[in-house]
């Protein structure tokens, strides 16, 4: 399901609603949508329900400086269209108002059936990012109004722990391309915490729990602003004997998580997404990450929403994470392949771009993909391959000639986020796809592979700093012509790319 903002302009009465106890992302999203509709000469109210009007200092400043008019309401005349932003209609933190039609724009996990007009992208760090992309689709440049760009930037910033927990490339785009007002951001940022919240941090630090075997720690903090959790976890990680930590807080509508790690065996973003799997959403990068467990989804797996039982559940999940993963260091590892089967590559049509078309040799570029940013230096014969699921990998000219055959058919991109390149020196954003051509992968000696029945983390022989994760159902593969080369292949990509010999 998807939508366009211009779908809304034909309705006669429109109300935009964000969740109760709005945060900066909710305010920014509603504000931006209202801004767009006004530009199209459609008047829409922006409201929120719940017991309390906004009282946090940073949100009051944000509203005042950027001209955000969110009204706190207890009832509403039935509008022809109600659009909920940063939340889903019918959820427990969204006061329910009657409406003839409902639309939803949100970045949380889906918790119930969605109406026809919905755009929910659970892998995005903020709802502001979705609105930014929807505005782009309408050819609106957010930088044409500094209050708009500042609001969206601040919404993303606060929802991702000051960008530390960003994982989707679209979030990076908003972070990099919004020309915000730095004075406003500095002011909001430094009015973020109340004195009470500072005390919450102090109390929380007194109740740390430790696991000596796996060297991790867990802290529960009383309900507070999510930013407090990041401050606590940053400090917690500095404790000697703590390599990984989780700080969480049980809020009325879900459990907010903050994760940190300082060892290469645990990527914070991967741990956060493990903990939040199917329950909300989690992500980030190597050292810092965040997540959210929705109350509604915890109920669905029969975890009662009570402090002690949540504590037990979270302790258990954290322990499972460490116990369930086998770590393989390919450099020191010899895999017994006696129960493996042999596979060879199918003839597959993939895409490629000659890097020198994007920037001059010698220039540093960042390739922005769904899996993360990849930095490369452009060389004369460097090729960038776009794989079967839109994944990106660099390849030298020699290797390209040996393993791929150029095709004349036009290239069609299969993935969700079209890869782009950023010239590191001037910040220029270059779309890759206009330069992409098709090619065919060519045979090779194939691999030995086996389906995984447990989680593995592999430090491959070509990258011993960052592990590749294999989940149950993915495949562990060993190159037939070099059995020291062991790696994982995603289940979906495996079946698309290989056939039994
Ligand atoms: Mn949000």
Coordinates of C-alpha atoms and ligand atoms in Angstrom, one line a residue:
X1 CA 0.0 0.0 0.0
X2 CA 1.2 3.5 -0.7
X3 CA -0.1 6.9 -1.2
X4 CA 0.6 10.3 -2.7
X5 CA 0.1 13.5 -0.8
X6 CA -1.9 15.0 -3.7
X7 CA -4.5 12.2 -3.1
X8 CA -5.6 14.2 -0.1
X9 CA -6.4 17.5 -1.8
X10 CA -9.9 16.5 -3.0
X11 CA -11.3 16.0 0.5
X12 CA -13.4 18.8 1.9
X13 CA -12.6 18.6 5.6
X14 CA -9.3 17.2 6.6
X15 CA -7.9 16.6 10.1
X16 CA -4.3 15.5 10.7
X17 CA -3.8 13.7 14.0
X18 CA -0.6 12.6 15.7
X19 CA -0.3 10.3 18.8
X20 CA -1.1 11.4 22.3
X21 CA 1.8 12.9 24.2
X22 CA 3.4 14.0 20.9
X23 CA 7.1 14.0 20.4
X24 CA 9.2 16.0 18.0
X25 CA 8.8 13.6 15.1
X26 CA 5.0 13.5 15.5
X27 CA 4.9 17.3 15.5
X28 CA 7.2 17.7 12.5
X29 CA 5.3 15.2 10.5
X30 CA 1.9 16.8 11.2
X31 CA 3.3 20.2 10.6
X32 CA 4.9 19.3 7.3
X33 CA 1.7 17.7 6.0
X34 CA -0.4 20.7 7.0
X35 CA 2.2 23.0 5.3
X36 CA 1.9 21.0 2.1
X37 CA -1.9 21.0 2.1
X38 CA -2.0 24.8 2.7
X39 CA 0.3 25.3 -0.2
X40 CA -2.3 23.5 -2.3
X41 CA -5.0 25.8 -0.8
X42 CA -6.5 23.1 1.4
X43 CA -7.0 24.0 5.0
X44 CA -6.4 21.2 7.5
X45 CA -6.4 21.1 11.3
X46 CA -3.6 19.5 13.1
X47 CA -4.6 17.9 16.4
X48 CA -3.7 15.4 19.1
X49 CA -5.7 13.9 22.0
X50 CA -4.8 12.3 25.3
X51 CA -4.9 13.7 28.8
X52 CA -2.2 16.3 28.6
X53 CA -1.2 19.2 26.4
X54 CA 2.5 19.4 25.4
X55 CA 4.7 20.5 28.3
X56 CA 8.2 19.5 27.5
X57 CA 10.5 22.6 27.0
X58 CA 12.0 21.5 23.7
X59 CA 8.6 20.8 22.1
X60 CA 7.2 24.1 23.3
X61 CA 10.3 25.9 21.8
X62 CA 10.0 23.9 18.6
X63 CA 6.3 24.8 18.2
X64 CA 6.9 28.5 18.9
X65 CA 10.0 28.9 16.8
X66 CA 8.8 27.0 13.8
X67 CA 5.2 28.0 13.9
X68 CA 3.7 24.6 14.6
X69 CA 0.0 24.8 15.6
X70 CA -0.9 21.5 17.0
X71 CA -4.2 21.7 18.9
X72 CA -4.9 19.6 22.0
X73 CA -8.5 18.4 21.6
X74 CA -10.9 16.1 23.5
X75 CA -13.5 15.8 20.8
X76 CA -13.7 16.4 17.1
X77 CA -16.4 17.0 14.5
X78 CA -16.4 14.1 12.2
X79 CA -14.1 15.0 9.3
X80 CA -14.3 13.6 5.8
X81 CA -10.7 12.5 6.1
X82 CA -8.5 11.9 9.2
X83 CA -4.8 11.3 8.5
X84 CA -2.8 9.9 11.4
X85 CA 0.9 10.6 11.3
X86 CA 3.7 8.9 13.3
X87 CA 1.0 6.4 14.6
X88 CA -1.7 4.2 13.4
X89 CA -5.5 4.8 13.8
X90 CA -7.0 2.5 16.5
X91 CA -3.8 2.2 18.5
X92 CA -3.9 2.6 22.3
X93 CA -1.8 5.8 22.2
X94 CA -4.0 7.4 19.6
X95 CA -7.3 8.9 20.9
X96 CA -10.0 7.5 18.7
X97 CA -12.1 10.1 16.7
X98 CA -14.8 9.2 14.2
X99 CA -14.0 9.9 10.6
X100 CA -15.5 9.1 7.2
X101 CA -12.2 8.1 5.8
X102 CA -8.9 7.3 7.4
X103 CA -5.3 7.5 6.1
X104 CA -2.1 6.5 7.9
X105 CA 1.5 7.6 7.5
X106 CA 3.8 5.9 10.0
X107 CA 7.1 4.3 10.6
X108 CA 6.3 1.8 13.4
X109 CA 5.5 -1.9 13.0
X110 CA 2.0 -2.6 11.7
X111 CA -0.2 -3.6 14.6
X112 CA -3.6 -4.1 12.9
X113 CA -5.3 -4.1 9.5
X114 CA -4.5 -0.9 7.6
X115 CA -6.9 1.2 5.5
X116 CA -6.5 1.6 1.8
X117 CA -4.7 4.9 2.1
X118 CA -1.6 3.9 4.1
X119 CA 2.1 4.3 3.9
X120 CA 3.8 2.5 6.8
X121 CA 7.6 2.0 6.4
X122 CA 8.8 0.2 9.6
X123 CA 12.4 0.3 8.6
X124 CA 12.5 4.1 8.6
X125 CA 14.0 5.9 11.6
X126 CA 11.3 8.6 11.6
X127 CA 8.0 9.5 10.2
X128 CA 9.6 12.8 9.2
X129 CA 11.7 10.9 6.7
X130 CA 8.6 9.4 5.0
X131 CA 7.0 12.8 4.7
X132 CA 10.3 14.2 3.3
X133 CA 10.1 11.5 0.6
X134 CA 6.4 12.1 -0.1
X135 CA 7.1 15.8 -0.5
X136 CA 9.9 15.0 -2.9
X137 CA 7.5 12.9 -4.9
X138 CA 5.3 16.1 -5.2
X139 CA 8.4 18.0 -6.3
X140 CA 8.5 20.0 -3.1
X141 CA 12.0 21.0 -1.9
X142 CA 11.9 21.0 1.9
X143 CA 14.7 23.6 1.9
X144 CA 12.3 26.1 0.3
X145 CA 11.1 26.9 3.9
X146 CA 13.7 26.7 6.6
X147 CA 11.1 26.1 9.3
X148 CA 9.9 23.0 7.4
X149 CA 13.4 21.6 6.9
X150 CA 14.4 22.4 10.5
X151 CA 11.2 20.6 11.8
X152 CA 11.8 17.4 9.7
X153 CA 15.5 17.4 10.6
X154 CA 14.8 17.7 14.3
X155 CA 12.1 15.0 14.1
X156 CA 14.5 12.6 12.7
X157 CA 17.2 13.6 15.1
X158 CA 15.2 13.0 18.2
X159 CA 13.7 9.7 17.0
X160 CA 17.1 8.3 16.3
X161 CA 19.0 9.3 19.4
X162 CA 20.7 12.2 17.7
X163 CA 21.2 10.2 14.5
X164 CA 23.2 7.5 16.4
X165 CA 20.5 5.0 15.7
X166 CA 19.9 5.7 12.0
X167 CA 19.9 2.7 9.8
X168 CA 17.9 3.4 6.6
X169 CA 19.5 5.2 3.7
X170 CA 16.5 7.5 3.3
X171 CA 17.1 8.7 6.9
X172 CA 20.7 9.5 5.9
X173 CA 19.4 11.4 3.0
X174 CA 17.2 13.7 5.1
X175 CA 20.1 14.1 7.6
X176 CA 22.5 15.1 4.9
X177 CA 20.3 17.3 2.7
X178 CA 18.1 19.3 5.1
X179 CA 19.4 22.9 5.4
X180 CA 18.2 23.4 8.9
X181 CA 18.5 26.4 11.1
X182 CA 21.5 25.6 13.4
X183 CA 20.5 28.1 16.1
X184 CA 17.1 26.5 16.5
X185 CA 18.5 23.0 16.7
X186 CA 21.1 24.0 19.3
X187 CA 18.4 25.6 21.4
X188 CA 16.0 22.6 21.2
X189 CA 18.8 20.2 21.9
X190 CA 19.8 21.9 25.0
X191 CA 16.3 22.2 26.5
X192 CA 15.7 18.5 26.1
X193 CA 15.8 17.2 29.6
X194 CA 13.9 18.3 32.7
X195 CA 15.5 18.2 36.2
X196 CA 13.3 15.2 37.1
X197 CA 14.7 13.3 34.1
X198 CA 18.2 14.0 35.2
X199 CA 17.3 12.3 38.6
X200 CA 15.8 9.4 36.7
X201 CA 19.2 8.8 35.1
X202 CA 20.9 8.9 38.5
X203 CA 18.4 6.4 40.0
X204 CA 18.7 4.1 37.0
X205 CA 22.5 3.8 37.2
X206 CA 22.1 2.5 40.8
X207 CA 20.2 -0.6 39.6
X208 CA 22.5 -2.0 36.9
X209 CA 22.4 -5.8 36.3
X210 CA 25.4 -7.6 35.0
X211 CA 26.2 -10.8 33.1
X212 CA 29.8 -11.7 33.8
X213 CA 30.0 -14.7 31.4
X214 CA 29.0 -12.6 28.3
X215 CA 30.1 -9.3 29.7
X216 CA 26.9 -7.4 29.2
X217 CA 24.8 -5.2 31.4
X218 CA 21.1 -4.2 31.6
X219 CA 19.5 -1.2 33.2
X220 CA 15.9 -0.3 33.5
X221 CA 15.1 3.4 33.8
X222 CA 11.8 4.8 35.0
X223 CA 9.6 6.3 32.2
X224 CA 11.5 9.2 30.7
X225 CA 12.4 10.8 27.4
X226 CA 14.1 8.3 25.1
X227 CA 17.1 10.6 24.9
X228 CA 17.8 9.9 28.6
X229 CA 18.3 6.2 27.7
X230 CA 21.0 7.1 25.2
X231 CA 22.8 9.2 27.8
X232 CA 22.7 6.3 30.3
X233 CA 23.8 3.7 27.9
X234 CA 26.7 5.8 26.6
X235 CA 27.9 6.0 30.2
X236 CA 27.1 2.4 31.1
X237 CA 29.3 1.2 28.2
X238 CA 32.3 2.9 29.7
X239 CA 32.2 0.6 32.8
X240 CA 35.0 -1.9 32.7
X241 CA 33.7 -5.5 32.2
X242 CA 30.7 -4.2 30.2
X243 CA 31.2 -4.7 26.4
X244 CA 27.6 -4.6 25.5
X245 CA 24.7 -2.9 27.2
X246 CA 20.9 -2.5 27.0
X247 CA 19.0 0.3 28.7
X248 CA 15.3 0.3 28.6
X249 CA 12.2 2.1 29.9
X250 CA 8.7 0.8 30.1
X251 CA 6.5 3.5 28.7
X252 CA 2.7 3.4 28.6
X253 CA 2.6 2.1 25.0
X254 CA 5.7 0.1 24.7
X255 CA 9.3 -0.5 25.8
X256 CA 11.9 1.8 24.4
X257 CA 15.4 0.3 24.1
X258 CA 18.9 1.8 23.8
X259 CA 21.7 -0.5 22.9
X260 CA 25.5 0.0 22.9
X261 CA 28.4 -2.2 22.0
X262 CA 32.2 -1.7 21.9
X263 CA 33.2 -5.2 20.6
X264 CA 33.2 -6.3 17.0
X265 CA 31.4 -9.6 17.9
X266 CA 28.2 -7.6 18.6
X267 CA 26.9 -5.0 16.2
X268 CA 24.6 -2.8 18.3
X269 CA 22.2 -2.4 15.3
X270 CA 21.9 -6.1 14.8
X271 CA 21.3 -6.8 18.5
X272 CA 18.6 -4.1 18.6
X273 CA 16.8 -5.6 15.6
X274 CA 17.1 -9.1 17.2
X275 CA 15.5 -7.8 20.4
X276 CA 12.7 -6.0 18.5
X277 CA 12.1 -8.6 15.9
X278 CA 8.4 -8.8 15.1
X279 CA 7.6 -6.6 18.1
X280 CA 8.3 -3.1 16.9
X281 CA 11.5 -2.1 15.2
X282 CA 15.2 -1.7 16.0
X283 CA 18.3 -0.7 14.3
X284 CA 21.4 1.5 14.2
X285 CA 25.0 0.9 13.4
X286 CA 28.0 -0.8 14.9
X287 CA 28.2 0.9 18.3
X288 CA 24.9 2.6 18.9
X289 CA 21.3 1.5 18.2
X290 CA 17.8 1.8 19.5
X291 CA 14.5 0.0 19.3
X292 CA 10.9 -0.2 20.4
X293 CA 8.7 -3.1 21.6
X294 CA 5.1 -2.2 21.0
X295 CA 2.7 -3.1 23.9
X296 CA 0.1 -4.5 21.4
X297 CA 2.6 -6.8 19.8
X298 CA 4.0 -8.0 23.2
X299 CA 0.5 -9.0 24.1
X300 CA 0.3 -11.0 21.0
X301 CA 3.2 -13.3 22.1
X302 CA 1.7 -13.5 25.6
X303 CA 4.1 -11.3 27.4
X304 CA 2.1 -9.5 30.1
X305 CA 2.7 -5.8 30.3
X306 CA 4.0 -5.8 33.9
X307 CA 7.3 -4.6 35.1
X308 CA 8.6 -7.8 36.6
X309 CA 7.5 -10.0 33.7
X310 CA 8.9 -7.6 31.2
X311 CA 12.2 -7.6 33.1
X312 CA 12.2 -11.4 33.0
X313 CA 11.4 -11.4 29.3
X314 CA 14.1 -8.9 28.4
X315 CA 16.7 -10.7 30.5
X316 CA 15.9 -13.9 28.7
X317 CA 16.0 -12.4 25.2
X318 CA 19.3 -10.8 25.9
X319 CA 20.8 -14.1 27.1
X320 CA 19.4 -15.9 24.1
X321 CA 21.1 -13.5 21.8
X322 CA 24.5 -14.4 23.2
X323 CA 23.8 -18.1 23.6
X324 CA 22.2 -18.7 20.2
X325 CA 25.0 -17.3 18.0
X326 CA 28.0 -19.3 16.8
X327 CA 30.9 -17.0 15.8
X328 CA 33.2 -18.1 13.0
X329 CA 36.5 -16.4 12.2
X330 CA 37.1 -17.6 8.7
X331 CA 40.9 -17.0 8.9
X332 CA 41.3 -19.6 11.6
X333 CA 38.5 -21.9 10.7
X334 CA 38.3 -25.1 8.7
X335 CA 34.8 -26.1 7.9
X336 CA 33.9 -29.8 7.7
X337 CA 32.0 -29.9 4.4
X338 CA 31.2 -33.7 4.4
X339 CA 27.4 -33.0 4.8
X340 CA 27.4 -30.0 2.4
X341 CA 25.9 -30.1 -1.1
X342 CA 27.4 -28.6 -4.3
X343 CA 25.8 -25.7 -6.1
X344 CA 26.6 -23.6 -9.1
X345 CA 25.5 -20.1 -10.1
X346 CA 22.4 -19.8 -12.3
X347 CA 22.8 -17.5 -15.3
X348 CA 21.5 -14.3 -13.7
X349 CA 20.9 -10.9 -15.1
X350 CA 22.3 -8.2 -12.8
X351 CA 23.3 -4.6 -13.2
X352 CA 26.6 -2.8 -13.3
X353 CA 27.9 0.7 -13.5
X354 CA 31.4 1.9 -14.4
X355 CA 32.4 4.0 -11.5
X356 CA 34.4 6.4 -13.7
X357 CA 31.1 7.5 -15.2
X358 CA 30.1 8.8 -11.7
X359 CA 33.3 10.6 -10.6
X360 CA 36.8 11.1 -11.8
X361 CA 39.4 8.4 -10.8
X362 CA 41.0 9.2 -7.5
X363 CA 37.8 10.8 -6.1
X364 CA 36.3 9.2 -3.0
X365 CA 32.6 8.4 -3.2
X366 CA 30.1 6.9 -0.8
X367 CA 27.6 4.4 -2.3
X368 CA 24.4 4.7 -0.3
X369 CA 22.5 1.4 -0.2
X370 CA 19.8 -0.3 1.9
X371 CA 22.5 -2.2 3.7
X372 CA 24.5 0.9 4.6
X373 CA 27.0 3.3 3.2
X374 CA 30.0 1.8 1.3
X375 CA 33.0 4.1 0.8
X376 CA 35.2 3.5 -2.3
X377 CA 37.9 5.3 -4.2
X378 CA 37.1 5.5 -7.9
X379 CA 39.6 3.7 -10.1
X380 CA 39.7 3.6 -13.8
X381 CA 38.3 0.2 -14.3
X382 CA 36.2 -0.1 -11.1
X383 CA 32.7 -1.6 -11.7
X384 CA 29.9 -1.4 -9.3
X385 CA 27.6 -4.5 -9.4
X386 CA 23.9 -4.3 -8.5
X387 CA 22.9 -7.7 -7.3
X388 CA 19.6 -9.7 -7.6
X389 CA 18.0 -7.9 -4.6
X390 CA 19.5 -4.5 -5.3
X391 CA 22.6 -5.1 -3.1
X392 CA 25.8 -3.4 -4.2
X393 CA 29.4 -4.6 -4.4
X394 CA 32.5 -3.2 -6.0
X395 CA 34.4 -5.3 -8.5
X396 CA 37.6 -4.8 -10.4
X397 CA 37.8 -4.7 -14.2
X398 CA 39.7 -8.0 -14.4
X399 CA 37.2 -9.8 -12.2
X400 CA 34.4 -8.3 -14.1
X401 CA 35.7 -9.6 -17.5
X402 CA 36.1 -13.0 -16.0
X403 CA 32.8 -13.3 -14.2
X404 CA 30.3 -11.3 -16.1
X405 CA 29.1 -10.9 -19.7
X406 CA 27.7 -7.6 -20.9
X407 CA 24.1 -7.6 -22.1
X408 CA 22.3 -5.2 -24.5
X409 CA 18.9 -5.4 -22.6
X410 CA 18.1 -2.3 -20.5
X411 CA 18.6 -2.6 -16.8
X412 CA 15.6 -2.8 -14.4
X413 CA 16.3 -2.2 -10.7
X414 CA 14.7 -4.9 -8.5
X415 CA 15.1 -3.3 -5.0
X416 CA 13.3 -0.9 -2.7
X417 CA 15.9 2.0 -2.3
X418 CA 17.5 3.0 -5.6
X419 CA 21.3 3.1 -4.8
X420 CA 22.9 6.5 -5.1
X421 CA 26.4 7.9 -5.0
X422 CA 27.6 10.8 -3.0
X423 CA 30.8 12.6 -4.0
X424 CA 32.6 12.9 -0.7
X425 CA 34.4 16.1 -1.7
X426 CA 31.5 18.3 -2.8
X427 CA 28.6 16.4 -1.3
X428 CA 26.9 16.0 -4.7
X429 CA 24.2 13.3 -4.9
X430 CA 24.4 11.3 -8.1
X431 CA 21.7 8.7 -9.1
X432 CA 23.3 5.5 -10.2
X433 CA 20.5 4.0 -12.2
X434 CA 20.7 6.2 -15.3
X435 CA 24.2 4.8 -15.8
X436 CA 23.3 1.2 -15.1
X437 CA 23.6 -1.5 -17.7
X438 CA 22.7 -5.2 -17.6
X439 CA 25.1 -8.1 -17.5
X440 CA 25.0 -11.8 -17.0
X441 CA 26.8 -13.7 -14.2
X442 CA 29.0 -16.5 -15.6
X443 CA 29.2 -20.0 -14.1
X444 CA 32.4 -20.4 -12.1
X445 CA 33.3 -23.4 -9.9
X446 CA 30.4 -23.0 -7.6
X447 CA 30.1 -23.5 -3.9
X448 CA 29.4 -26.1 -1.2
X449 CA 26.4 -25.0 0.9
X450 CA 24.3 -26.0 3.8
X451 CA 21.1 -24.6 5.3
X452 CA 21.6 -23.0 8.7
X453 CA 19.8 -24.4 11.7
X454 CA 21.2 -21.8 14.1
X455 CA 22.4 -18.2 14.0
X456 CA 26.0 -17.6 12.9
X457 CA 28.2 -14.5 12.7
X458 CA 31.0 -14.9 10.2
X459 CA 34.1 -12.7 10.0
X460 CA 35.1 -13.6 6.5
X461 CA 38.6 -13.8 5.2
X462 CA 38.3 -10.5 3.4
X463 CA 36.7 -8.6 6.2
X464 CA 37.7 -9.5 9.8
X465 CA 36.2 -6.4 11.4
X466 CA 32.6 -6.7 10.4
X467 CA 30.6 -9.9 10.7
X468 CA 28.0 -11.2 8.3
X469 CA 25.0 -12.5 10.0
X470 CA 23.3 -15.8 9.0
X471 CA 19.9 -16.6 10.4
X472 CA 18.1 -19.9 10.5
X473 CA 17.1 -20.8 6.9
X474 CA 20.0 -18.8 5.4
X475 CA 22.9 -20.8 3.8
X476 CA 26.4 -21.3 5.0
X477 CA 28.7 -21.4 1.9
X478 CA 32.2 -22.5 1.1
X479 CA 33.8 -21.7 -2.2
X480 CA 34.6 -24.9 -4.2
X481 CA 37.9 -23.7 -5.4
X482 CA 39.0 -22.2 -2.0
X483 CA 37.5 -23.9 1.0
X484 CA 39.0 -21.4 3.4
X485 CA 36.5 -18.9 1.9
X486 CA 33.4 -19.3 4.1
X487 CA 30.5 -16.9 4.1
X488 CA 26.7 -16.7 4.4
X489 CA 24.1 -16.2 1.7
X490 CA 20.7 -14.9 2.4
X491 CA 18.0 -17.5 1.8
X492 CA 16.1 -15.5 -0.8
X493 CA 19.3 -14.6 -2.7
X494 CA 20.5 -18.2 -2.5
X495 CA 17.5 -19.6 -4.3
X496 CA 17.5 -16.8 -6.9
X497 CA 21.3 -17.3 -7.6
X498 CA 22.2 -21.0 -7.2
X499 CA 21.1 -24.3 -8.5
X500 CA 22.2 -27.8 -7.4
X501 CA 25.0 -29.3 -9.5
Ligands
LIG1 MN1 8.4 8.7 15.2

